[in-house]
Coordinates of C-alpha atoms and ligand atoms in Angstrom, one line a residue:
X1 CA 107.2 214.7 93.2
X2 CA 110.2 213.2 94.7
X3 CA 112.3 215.7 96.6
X4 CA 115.8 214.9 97.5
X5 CA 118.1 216.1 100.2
X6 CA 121.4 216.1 101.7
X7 CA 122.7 212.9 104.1
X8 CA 124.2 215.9 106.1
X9 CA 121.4 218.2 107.3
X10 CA 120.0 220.9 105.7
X11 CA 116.4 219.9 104.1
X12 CA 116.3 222.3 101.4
X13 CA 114.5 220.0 99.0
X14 CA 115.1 219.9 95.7
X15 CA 114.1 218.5 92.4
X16 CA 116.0 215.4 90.9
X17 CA 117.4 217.2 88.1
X18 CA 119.1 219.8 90.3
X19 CA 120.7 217.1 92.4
X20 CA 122.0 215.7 89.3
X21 CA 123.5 218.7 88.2
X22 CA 125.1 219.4 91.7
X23 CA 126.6 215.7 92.6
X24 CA 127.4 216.4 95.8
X25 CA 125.8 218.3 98.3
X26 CA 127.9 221.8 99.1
X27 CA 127.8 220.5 102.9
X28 CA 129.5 217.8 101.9
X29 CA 126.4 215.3 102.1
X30 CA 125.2 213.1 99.2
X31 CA 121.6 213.6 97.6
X32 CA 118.7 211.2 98.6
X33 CA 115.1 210.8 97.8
X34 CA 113.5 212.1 101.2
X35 CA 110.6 208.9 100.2
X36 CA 110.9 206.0 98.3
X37 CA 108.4 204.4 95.9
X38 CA 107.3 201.1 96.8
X39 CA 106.7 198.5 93.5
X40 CA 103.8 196.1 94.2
X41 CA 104.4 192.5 93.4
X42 CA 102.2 193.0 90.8
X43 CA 104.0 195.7 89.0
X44 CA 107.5 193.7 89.9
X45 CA 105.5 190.5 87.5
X46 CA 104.9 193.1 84.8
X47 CA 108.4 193.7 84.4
X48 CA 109.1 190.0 83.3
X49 CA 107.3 190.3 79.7
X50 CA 109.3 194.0 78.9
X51 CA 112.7 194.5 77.3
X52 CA 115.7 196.1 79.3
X53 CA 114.5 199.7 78.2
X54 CA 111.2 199.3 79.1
X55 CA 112.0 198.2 82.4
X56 CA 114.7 201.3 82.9
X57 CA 111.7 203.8 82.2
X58 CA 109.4 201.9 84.5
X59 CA 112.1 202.2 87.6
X60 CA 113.6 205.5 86.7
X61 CA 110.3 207.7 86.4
X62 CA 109.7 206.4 90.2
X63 CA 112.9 208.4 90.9
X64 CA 113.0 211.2 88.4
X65 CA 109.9 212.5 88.3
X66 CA 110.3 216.2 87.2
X67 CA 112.0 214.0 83.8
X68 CA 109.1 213.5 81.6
X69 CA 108.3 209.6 80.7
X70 CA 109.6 210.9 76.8
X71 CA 112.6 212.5 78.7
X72 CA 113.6 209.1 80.3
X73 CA 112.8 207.2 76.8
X74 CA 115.1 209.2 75.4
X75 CA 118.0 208.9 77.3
X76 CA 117.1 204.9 78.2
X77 CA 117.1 204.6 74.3
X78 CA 120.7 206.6 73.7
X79 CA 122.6 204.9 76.7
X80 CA 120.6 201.0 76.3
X81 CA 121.4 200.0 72.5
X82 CA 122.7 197.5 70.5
X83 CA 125.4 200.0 69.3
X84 CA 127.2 200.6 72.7
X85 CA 126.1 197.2 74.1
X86 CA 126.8 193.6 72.6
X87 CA 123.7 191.8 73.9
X88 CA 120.2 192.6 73.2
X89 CA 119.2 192.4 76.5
X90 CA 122.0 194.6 78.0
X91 CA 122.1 192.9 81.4
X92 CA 122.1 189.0 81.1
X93 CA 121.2 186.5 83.6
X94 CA 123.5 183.1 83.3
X95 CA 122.4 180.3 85.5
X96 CA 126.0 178.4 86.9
X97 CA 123.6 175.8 88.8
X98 CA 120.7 175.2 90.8
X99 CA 121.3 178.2 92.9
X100 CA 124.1 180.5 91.6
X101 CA 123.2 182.6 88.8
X102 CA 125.5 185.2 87.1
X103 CA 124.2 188.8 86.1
X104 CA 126.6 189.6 83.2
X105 CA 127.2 193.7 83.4
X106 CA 129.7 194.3 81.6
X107 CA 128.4 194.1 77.6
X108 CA 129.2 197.8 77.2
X109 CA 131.0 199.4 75.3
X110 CA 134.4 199.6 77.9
X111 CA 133.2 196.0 79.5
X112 CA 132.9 197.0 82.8
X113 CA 130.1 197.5 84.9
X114 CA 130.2 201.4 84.9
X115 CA 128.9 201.7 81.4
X116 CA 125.3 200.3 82.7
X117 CA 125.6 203.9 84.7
X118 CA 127.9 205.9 82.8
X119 CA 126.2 205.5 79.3
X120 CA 123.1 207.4 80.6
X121 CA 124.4 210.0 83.2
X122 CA 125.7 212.5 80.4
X123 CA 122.0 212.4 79.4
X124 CA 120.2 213.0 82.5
X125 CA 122.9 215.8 83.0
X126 CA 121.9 217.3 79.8
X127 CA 118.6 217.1 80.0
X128 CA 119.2 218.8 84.1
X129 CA 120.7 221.9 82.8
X130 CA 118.6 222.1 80.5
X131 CA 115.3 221.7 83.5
X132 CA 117.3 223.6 85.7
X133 CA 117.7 226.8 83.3
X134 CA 121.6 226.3 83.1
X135 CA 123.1 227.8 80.1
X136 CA 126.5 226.9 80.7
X137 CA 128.3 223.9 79.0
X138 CA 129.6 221.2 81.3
X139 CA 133.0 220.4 81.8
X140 CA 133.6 216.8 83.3
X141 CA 137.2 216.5 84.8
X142 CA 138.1 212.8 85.7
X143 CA 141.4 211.3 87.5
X144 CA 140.9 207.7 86.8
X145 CA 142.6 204.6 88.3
X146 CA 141.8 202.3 85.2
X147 CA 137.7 201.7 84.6
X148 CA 136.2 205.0 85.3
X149 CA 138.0 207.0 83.0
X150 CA 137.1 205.4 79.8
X151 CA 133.9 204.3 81.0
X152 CA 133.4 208.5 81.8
X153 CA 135.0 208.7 78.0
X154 CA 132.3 206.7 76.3
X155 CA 129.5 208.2 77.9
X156 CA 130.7 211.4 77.1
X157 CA 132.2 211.4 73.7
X158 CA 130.0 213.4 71.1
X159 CA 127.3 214.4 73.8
X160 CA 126.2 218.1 72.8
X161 CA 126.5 220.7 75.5
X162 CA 129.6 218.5 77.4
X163 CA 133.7 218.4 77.3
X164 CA 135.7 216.0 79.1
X165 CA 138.8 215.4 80.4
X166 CA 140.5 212.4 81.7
X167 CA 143.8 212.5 83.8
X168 CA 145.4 209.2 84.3
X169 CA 148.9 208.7 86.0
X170 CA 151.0 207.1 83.1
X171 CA 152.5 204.2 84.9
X172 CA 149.4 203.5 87.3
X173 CA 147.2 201.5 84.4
X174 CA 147.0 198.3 82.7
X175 CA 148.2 198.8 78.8
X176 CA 144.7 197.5 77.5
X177 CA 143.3 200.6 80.5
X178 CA 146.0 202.8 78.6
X179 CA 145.4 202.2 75.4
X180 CA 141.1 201.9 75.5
X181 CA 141.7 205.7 76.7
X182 CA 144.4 207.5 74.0
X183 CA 142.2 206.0 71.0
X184 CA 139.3 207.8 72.4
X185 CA 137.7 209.1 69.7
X186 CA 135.1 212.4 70.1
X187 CA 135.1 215.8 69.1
X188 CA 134.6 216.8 73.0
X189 CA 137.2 214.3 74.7
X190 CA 140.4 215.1 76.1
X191 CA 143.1 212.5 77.7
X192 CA 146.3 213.3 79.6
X193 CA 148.9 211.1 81.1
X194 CA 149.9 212.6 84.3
X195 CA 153.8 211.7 85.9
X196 CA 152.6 210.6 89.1
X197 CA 150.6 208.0 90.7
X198 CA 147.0 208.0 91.2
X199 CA 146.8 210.1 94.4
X200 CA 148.8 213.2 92.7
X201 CA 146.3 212.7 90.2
X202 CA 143.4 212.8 91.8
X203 CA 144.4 215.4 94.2
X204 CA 145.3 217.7 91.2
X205 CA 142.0 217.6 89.5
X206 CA 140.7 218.0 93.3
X207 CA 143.0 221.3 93.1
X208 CA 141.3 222.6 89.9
X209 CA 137.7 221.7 90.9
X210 CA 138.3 224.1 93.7
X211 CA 140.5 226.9 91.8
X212 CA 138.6 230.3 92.5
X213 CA 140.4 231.8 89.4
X214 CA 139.6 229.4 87.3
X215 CA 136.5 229.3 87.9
X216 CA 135.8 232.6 87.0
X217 CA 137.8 232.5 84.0
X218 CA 135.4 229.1 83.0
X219 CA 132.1 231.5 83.8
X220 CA 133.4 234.2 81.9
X221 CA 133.7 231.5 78.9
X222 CA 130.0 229.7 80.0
X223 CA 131.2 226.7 80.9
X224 CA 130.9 225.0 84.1
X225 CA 133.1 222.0 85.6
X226 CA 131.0 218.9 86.9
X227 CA 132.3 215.3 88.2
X228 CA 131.2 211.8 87.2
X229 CA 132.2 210.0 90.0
X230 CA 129.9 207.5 91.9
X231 CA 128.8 209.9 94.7
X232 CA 126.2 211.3 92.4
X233 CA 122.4 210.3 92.4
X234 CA 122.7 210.2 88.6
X235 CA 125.3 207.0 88.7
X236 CA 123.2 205.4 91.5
X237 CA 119.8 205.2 90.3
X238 CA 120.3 203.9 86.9
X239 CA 121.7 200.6 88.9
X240 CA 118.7 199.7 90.7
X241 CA 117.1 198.9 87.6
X242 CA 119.1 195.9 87.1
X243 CA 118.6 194.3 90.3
X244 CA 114.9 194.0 89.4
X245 CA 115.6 193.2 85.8
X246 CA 117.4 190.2 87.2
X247 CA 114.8 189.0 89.5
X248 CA 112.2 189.3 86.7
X249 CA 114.9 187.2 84.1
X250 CA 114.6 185.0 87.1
X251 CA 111.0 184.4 86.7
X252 CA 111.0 184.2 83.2
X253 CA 113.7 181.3 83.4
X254 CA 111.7 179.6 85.5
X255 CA 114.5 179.3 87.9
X256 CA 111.4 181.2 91.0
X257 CA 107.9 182.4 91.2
X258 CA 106.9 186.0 91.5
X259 CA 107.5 186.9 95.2
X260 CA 110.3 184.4 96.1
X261 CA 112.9 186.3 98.1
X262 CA 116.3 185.8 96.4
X263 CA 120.1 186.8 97.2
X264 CA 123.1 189.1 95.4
X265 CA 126.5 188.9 96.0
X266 CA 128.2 192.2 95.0
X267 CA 132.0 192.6 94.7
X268 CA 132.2 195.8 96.8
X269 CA 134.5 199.3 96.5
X270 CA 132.7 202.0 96.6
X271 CA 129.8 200.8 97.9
X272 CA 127.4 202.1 95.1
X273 CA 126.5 198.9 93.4
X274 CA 125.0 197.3 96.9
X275 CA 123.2 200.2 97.6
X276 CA 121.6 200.0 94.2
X277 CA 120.6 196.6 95.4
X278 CA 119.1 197.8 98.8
X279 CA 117.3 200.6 97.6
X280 CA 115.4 197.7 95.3
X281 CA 115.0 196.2 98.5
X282 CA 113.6 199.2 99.7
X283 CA 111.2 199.4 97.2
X284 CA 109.9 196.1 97.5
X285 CA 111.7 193.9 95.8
X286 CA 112.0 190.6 97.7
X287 CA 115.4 189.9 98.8
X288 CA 116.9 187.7 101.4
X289 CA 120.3 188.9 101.9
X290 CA 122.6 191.5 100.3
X291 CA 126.6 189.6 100.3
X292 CA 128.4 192.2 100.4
X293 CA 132.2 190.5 99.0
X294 CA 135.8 192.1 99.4
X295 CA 139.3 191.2 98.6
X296 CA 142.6 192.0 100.8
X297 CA 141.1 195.9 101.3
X298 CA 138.4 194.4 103.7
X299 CA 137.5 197.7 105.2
X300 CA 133.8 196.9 104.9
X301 CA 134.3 193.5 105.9
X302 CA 135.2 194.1 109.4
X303 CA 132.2 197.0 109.6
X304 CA 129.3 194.9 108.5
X305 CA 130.4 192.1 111.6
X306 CA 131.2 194.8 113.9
X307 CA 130.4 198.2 113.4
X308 CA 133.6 199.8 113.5
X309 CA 134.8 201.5 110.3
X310 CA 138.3 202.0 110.1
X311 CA 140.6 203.2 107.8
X312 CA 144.5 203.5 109.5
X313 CA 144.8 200.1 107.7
X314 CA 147.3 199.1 104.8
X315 CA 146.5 199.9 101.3
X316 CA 146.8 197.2 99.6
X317 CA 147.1 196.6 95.4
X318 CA 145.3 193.5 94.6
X319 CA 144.7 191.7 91.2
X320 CA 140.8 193.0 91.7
X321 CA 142.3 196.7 91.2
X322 CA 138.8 198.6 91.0
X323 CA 137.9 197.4 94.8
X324 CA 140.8 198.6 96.3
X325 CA 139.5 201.2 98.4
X326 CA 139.6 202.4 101.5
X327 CA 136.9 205.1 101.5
X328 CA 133.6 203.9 100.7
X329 CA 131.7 206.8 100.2
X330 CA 128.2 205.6 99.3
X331 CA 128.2 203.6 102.7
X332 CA 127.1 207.1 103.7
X333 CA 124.0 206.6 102.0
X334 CA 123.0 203.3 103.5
X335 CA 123.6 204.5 106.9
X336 CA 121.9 207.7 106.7
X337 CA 118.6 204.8 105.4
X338 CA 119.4 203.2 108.3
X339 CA 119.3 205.8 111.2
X340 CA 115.7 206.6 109.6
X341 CA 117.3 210.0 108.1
X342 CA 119.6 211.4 111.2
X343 CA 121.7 213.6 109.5
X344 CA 123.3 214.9 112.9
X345 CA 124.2 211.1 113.7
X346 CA 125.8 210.7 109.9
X347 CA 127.3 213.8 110.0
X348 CA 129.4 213.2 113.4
X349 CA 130.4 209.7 111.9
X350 CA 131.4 210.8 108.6
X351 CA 133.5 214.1 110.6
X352 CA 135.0 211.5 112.7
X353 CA 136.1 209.6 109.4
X354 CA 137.7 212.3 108.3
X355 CA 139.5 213.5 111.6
X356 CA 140.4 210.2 112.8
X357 CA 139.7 207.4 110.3
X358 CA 137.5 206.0 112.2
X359 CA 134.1 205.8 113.7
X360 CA 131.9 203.3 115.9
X361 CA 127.8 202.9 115.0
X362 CA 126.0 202.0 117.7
X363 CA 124.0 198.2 118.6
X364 CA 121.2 198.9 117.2
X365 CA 122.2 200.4 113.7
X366 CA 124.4 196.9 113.1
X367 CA 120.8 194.9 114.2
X368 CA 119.7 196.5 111.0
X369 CA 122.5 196.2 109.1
X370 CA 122.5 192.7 110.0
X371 CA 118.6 192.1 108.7
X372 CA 120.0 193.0 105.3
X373 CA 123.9 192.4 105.1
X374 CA 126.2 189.8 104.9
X375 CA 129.7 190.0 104.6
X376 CA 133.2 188.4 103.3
X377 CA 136.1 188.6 102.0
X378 CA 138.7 187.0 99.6
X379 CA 142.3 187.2 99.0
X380 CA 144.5 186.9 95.9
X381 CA 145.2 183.1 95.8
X382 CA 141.5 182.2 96.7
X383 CA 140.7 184.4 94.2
X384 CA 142.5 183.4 91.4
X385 CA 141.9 179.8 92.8
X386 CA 137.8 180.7 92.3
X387 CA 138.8 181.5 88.6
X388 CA 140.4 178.0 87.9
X389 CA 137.8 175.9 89.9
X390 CA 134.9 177.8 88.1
X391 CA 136.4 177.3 84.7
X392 CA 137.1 173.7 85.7
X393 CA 133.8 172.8 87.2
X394 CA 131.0 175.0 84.7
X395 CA 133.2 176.4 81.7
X396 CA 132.6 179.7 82.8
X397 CA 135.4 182.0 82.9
X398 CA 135.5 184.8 85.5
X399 CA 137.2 188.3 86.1
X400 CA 139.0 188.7 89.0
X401 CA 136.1 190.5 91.0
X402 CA 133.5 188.6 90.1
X403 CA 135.8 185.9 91.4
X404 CA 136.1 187.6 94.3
X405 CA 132.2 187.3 94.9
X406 CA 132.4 183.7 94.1
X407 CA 134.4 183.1 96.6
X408 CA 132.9 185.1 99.8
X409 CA 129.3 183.3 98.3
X410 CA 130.8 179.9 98.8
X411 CA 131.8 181.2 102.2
X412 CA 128.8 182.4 103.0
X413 CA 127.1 179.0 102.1
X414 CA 129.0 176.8 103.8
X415 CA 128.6 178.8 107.0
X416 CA 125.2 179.9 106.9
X417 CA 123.7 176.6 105.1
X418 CA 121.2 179.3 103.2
X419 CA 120.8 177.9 99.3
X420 CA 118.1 180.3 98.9
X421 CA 119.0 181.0 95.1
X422 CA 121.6 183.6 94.4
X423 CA 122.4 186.4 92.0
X424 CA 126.2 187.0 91.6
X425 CA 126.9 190.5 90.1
X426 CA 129.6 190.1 87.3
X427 CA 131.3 193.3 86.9
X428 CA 133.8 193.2 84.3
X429 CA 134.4 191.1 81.4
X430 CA 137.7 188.0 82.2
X431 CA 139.5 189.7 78.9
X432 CA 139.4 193.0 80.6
X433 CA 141.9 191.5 83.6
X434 CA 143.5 189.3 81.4
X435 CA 147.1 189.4 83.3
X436 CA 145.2 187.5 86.0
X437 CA 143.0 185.7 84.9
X438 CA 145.5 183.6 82.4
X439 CA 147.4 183.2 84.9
X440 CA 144.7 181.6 87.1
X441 CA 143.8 179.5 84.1
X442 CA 147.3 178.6 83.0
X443 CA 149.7 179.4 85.0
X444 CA 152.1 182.0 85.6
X445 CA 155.0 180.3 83.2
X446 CA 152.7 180.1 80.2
X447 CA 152.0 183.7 80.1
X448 CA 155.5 185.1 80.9
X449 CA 157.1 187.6 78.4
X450 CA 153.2 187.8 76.5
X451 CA 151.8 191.4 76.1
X452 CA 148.3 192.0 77.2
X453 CA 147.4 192.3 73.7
X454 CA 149.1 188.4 73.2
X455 CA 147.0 187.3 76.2
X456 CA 143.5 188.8 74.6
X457 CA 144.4 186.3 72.3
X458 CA 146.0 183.0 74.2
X459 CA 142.7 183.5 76.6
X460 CA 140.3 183.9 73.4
X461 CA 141.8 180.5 71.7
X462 CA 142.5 178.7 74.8
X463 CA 138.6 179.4 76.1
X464 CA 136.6 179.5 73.1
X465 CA 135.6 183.2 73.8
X466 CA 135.5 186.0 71.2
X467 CA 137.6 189.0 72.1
X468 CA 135.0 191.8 72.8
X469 CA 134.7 194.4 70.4
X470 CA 136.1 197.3 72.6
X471 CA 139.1 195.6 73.1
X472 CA 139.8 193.9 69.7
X473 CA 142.7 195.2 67.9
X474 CA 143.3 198.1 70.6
X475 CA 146.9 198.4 70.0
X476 CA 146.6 198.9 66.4
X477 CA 144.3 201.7 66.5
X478 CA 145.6 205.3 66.3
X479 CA 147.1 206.7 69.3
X480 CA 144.7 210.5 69.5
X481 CA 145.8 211.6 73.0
X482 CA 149.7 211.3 73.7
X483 CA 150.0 214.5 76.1
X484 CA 151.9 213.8 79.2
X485 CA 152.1 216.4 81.6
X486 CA 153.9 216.8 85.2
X487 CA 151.8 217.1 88.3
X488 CA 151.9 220.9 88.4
X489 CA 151.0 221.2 84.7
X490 CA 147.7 219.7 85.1
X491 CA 145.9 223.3 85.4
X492 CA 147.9 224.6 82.7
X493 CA 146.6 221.2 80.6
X494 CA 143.4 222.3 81.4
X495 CA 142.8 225.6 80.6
X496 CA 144.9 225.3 77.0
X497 CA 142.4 222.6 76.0
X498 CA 139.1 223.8 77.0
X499 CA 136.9 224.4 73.7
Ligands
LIG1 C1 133.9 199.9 90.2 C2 134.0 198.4 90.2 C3 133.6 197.7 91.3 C4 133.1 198.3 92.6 O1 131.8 198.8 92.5 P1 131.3 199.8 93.6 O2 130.0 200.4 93.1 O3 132.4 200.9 93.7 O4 131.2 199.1 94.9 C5 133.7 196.3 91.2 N1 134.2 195.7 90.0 C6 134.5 196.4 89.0 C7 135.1 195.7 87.8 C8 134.5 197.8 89.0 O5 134.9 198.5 87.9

């Protein structure tokens, strides 16, 4: 049985279920398996004759093994469907060339990558109360930036024994962002503009996760407040499955042979997609290098060449909005691989993050880092350059992050000569940033005075492309969520609208 355990000390062991149902550790760690399963190349090969579900169940049980194998059908089969997603085999592989090959992960329901881990967490949660003997309902509470929110909010909606509640600041999100969240339909989903930018939002639902009162009030009602947010083990693992689905679509395409190593080139915020990546590496799957690609916020840039993670560095707001961070919280996880499972070491470095901004790992740590990583970054013209050169050269139209990757792969080509063939991780659909991405393709004067709802449509005609079906006609469906609130209203908000 896999047991899993804090990155900051204290080896209590527990079941995957329960670290599911806690998120984050209450030391402040993140939960990891204490051993990983290794995949023989022969089991890797078996994968390339099984649909996307099949191969979800055969990763997933290696992880969660107090779920059943009928458990982990079950929720593979609710989150992994033709309903939510519009391609059959839920993760596509698209070849570009000879050696770039794009893994299409955003043909969920809110097209963006988060769905391929968001439309199954409410289910493993579920079914982890449920192991764990919790009678409680859940309450998930989400300040969003853009993508999480409604990602959270499709994943959620109409799943039994769960509420949820979104907080967004009203001025801080795209209009399509906006308006894919207040026509959230669901008997169980709540959405509230908040008048403030992101940080007062997300510090506000920080407030009420930690409101003693409240919590009390919540028991005395049986319900129970619980995140969704990329530090838990339930949002990670479900990703590592599509790193191996693409190196077995790989084989099936003919495009390598069973045990050829391969690269991916992730566009990198949170750090939670790459780690995906290197815990498949982990578990045998061959892999050259991980390119690990950032835009202005290059925070993990400067790490992975020299070791030194710092933070008292400029925010800055990019046109690839969902990797502007500062803070990347699962890099916690990869170190505390790394260090072989010091939890004193990780500890100090993460305390030191938090006092200073800033910490130092030592020689031999960034040896190891440097078997496995590679790293770049972009900024906004080369990225929206990327966009235009790609559409130009392949008829392939890119989001802004995935042109960010692009970019830092074509960087890392021409300086390390390596055309070992690569996987580049598409994370959200072009339509979803169409702003930029028309204007990439156009130019800015074509697209001045359009709505984003006119540029669904200039992009759409212009490229050939159908408008997905999550963001077709958005602006003429009915508006079910128009409470704004002010900043100290949120707990108020709250409390009025729990069921
Ligand atoms: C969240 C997100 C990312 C960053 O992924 P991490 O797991 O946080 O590194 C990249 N692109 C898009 C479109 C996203 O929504």
């Amino acid at each position: 049985m896999t047991i899993y355990e804090s990155t900051r000390g204290g080896k209590e062991g527990i079941t995957s279920a329960e670290a599911i149902k806690r998120g984050i550790a209450p030391n402040g760690g993140l939960y990891v398996p204490q051993q990983i399963k290794e995949l023989t190349l022969e089991k890797i090969t078996d994968l390339v004759n099984m649909s996307y579900s099949q191969r979800a169940v055969s990763i997933l049980k290696l992880f969660l093994e107090d779920y059943t194998e009928e458990e982990l059908t079950d929720c593979v089969n609710k989150a992994y469907n033709t309903t939510s997603f519009s391609n059959s085999d839920i993760a596509s592989v698209k070849s570009i060339n000879d050696s770039m090959h794009i893994l299409e992960l955003w043909h969920g329901p809110t097209c963006a990558f988060k769905d391929m881990a968001l439309q199954i967490l409410p289910h493993f949660l579920v079914k982890a109360m449920e192991k764990t003997g919790e009678k409680s309902e859940v309450v998930i509470l989400v300040a969003t930036s853009g993508d999480t929110g409604k990602a959270a909010l499709e994943g959620f909606a109409d799943v039994d024994g769960t509420q949820i509640m979104v907080f967004y600041p009203v001025d801080g999100v795209s209009e399509v962002q906006k308006y894919q969240m207040i026509t959230q339909t669901g008997k169980n989903v709540n959405v509230f503009g908040v008048k403030g930018n992101f940080d007062d939002t997300q510090s506000g639902v920080k407030k009420i996760f930690t409101d003693q009162d409240l919590k009390k009030e919540m028991e005395a009602r049986g319900l129970k407040f619980s995140s969704a947010n990329s530090i838990n083990w339930g949002r990670l693992v479900p990703q590592i499955v599509y790193y191996f689905s693409a190196y077995a679509d790989l084989i099936k395409l003919n495009r390598i042979k069973a045990g050829d190593k391969i690269n991916f080139v992730v566009p990198t915020g949170n750090f939670g997609n790459i780690l995906a990546g290197f815990y498949a590496k982990l578990m045998g799957l061959p892999v050259n290098m991980f390119i690990c690609a950032s835009n202005d916020n290059n925070i993990l840039t400067d790490f992975i060449r020299t070791g030194s993670y710092d933070k008292r560095r400029e925010f800055v707001k990019t046109v690839s909005p969902s990797m502007d961070i500062l803070i990347s919280s699962n890099l916690e996880r990869l170190l505390y691989e790394l260090t072989e499972h010091d939890d004193k070491e990780v500890s100090q470095w993460m305390n030191q993050l938090n006092e200073f901004g800033h910490y130092k790992i030592g020689k031999n740590i960034l040896n190891e880092i440097h078997k496995h990583f590679w790293a770049g970054w972009s900024n906004q013209d080369e990225t929206l350059k990327t966009i235009e050169c790609v559409y130009s050269d392949y008829n392939y139209v890119l989001d802004t992050h995935t042109a960010v990757a692009v970019d830092v792969y074509d960087k890392y080509v021409i300086t390390t000569g390596d055309l070992t063939p690569s996987v580049v991780l598409s994370t959200a659909s072009p339509f979803k940033f169409n702003t930029s991405v028309c204007k990439a393709l156009f130019g800015a004067e074509k697209i001045a005075d359009k709505s984003e709802f006119e540029l669904l449509e200039l992009l759409s005609k212009e490229c050939n492309l159908p408008i997905p079906a999550g963001l077709k006609d958005l602006n003429e469906k009915t508006v079910l969520h128009n409470t704004v609130c002010e900043k100290y209203e949120m707990k108020t908000v709250v409390t009025k609208n729990l069921l």
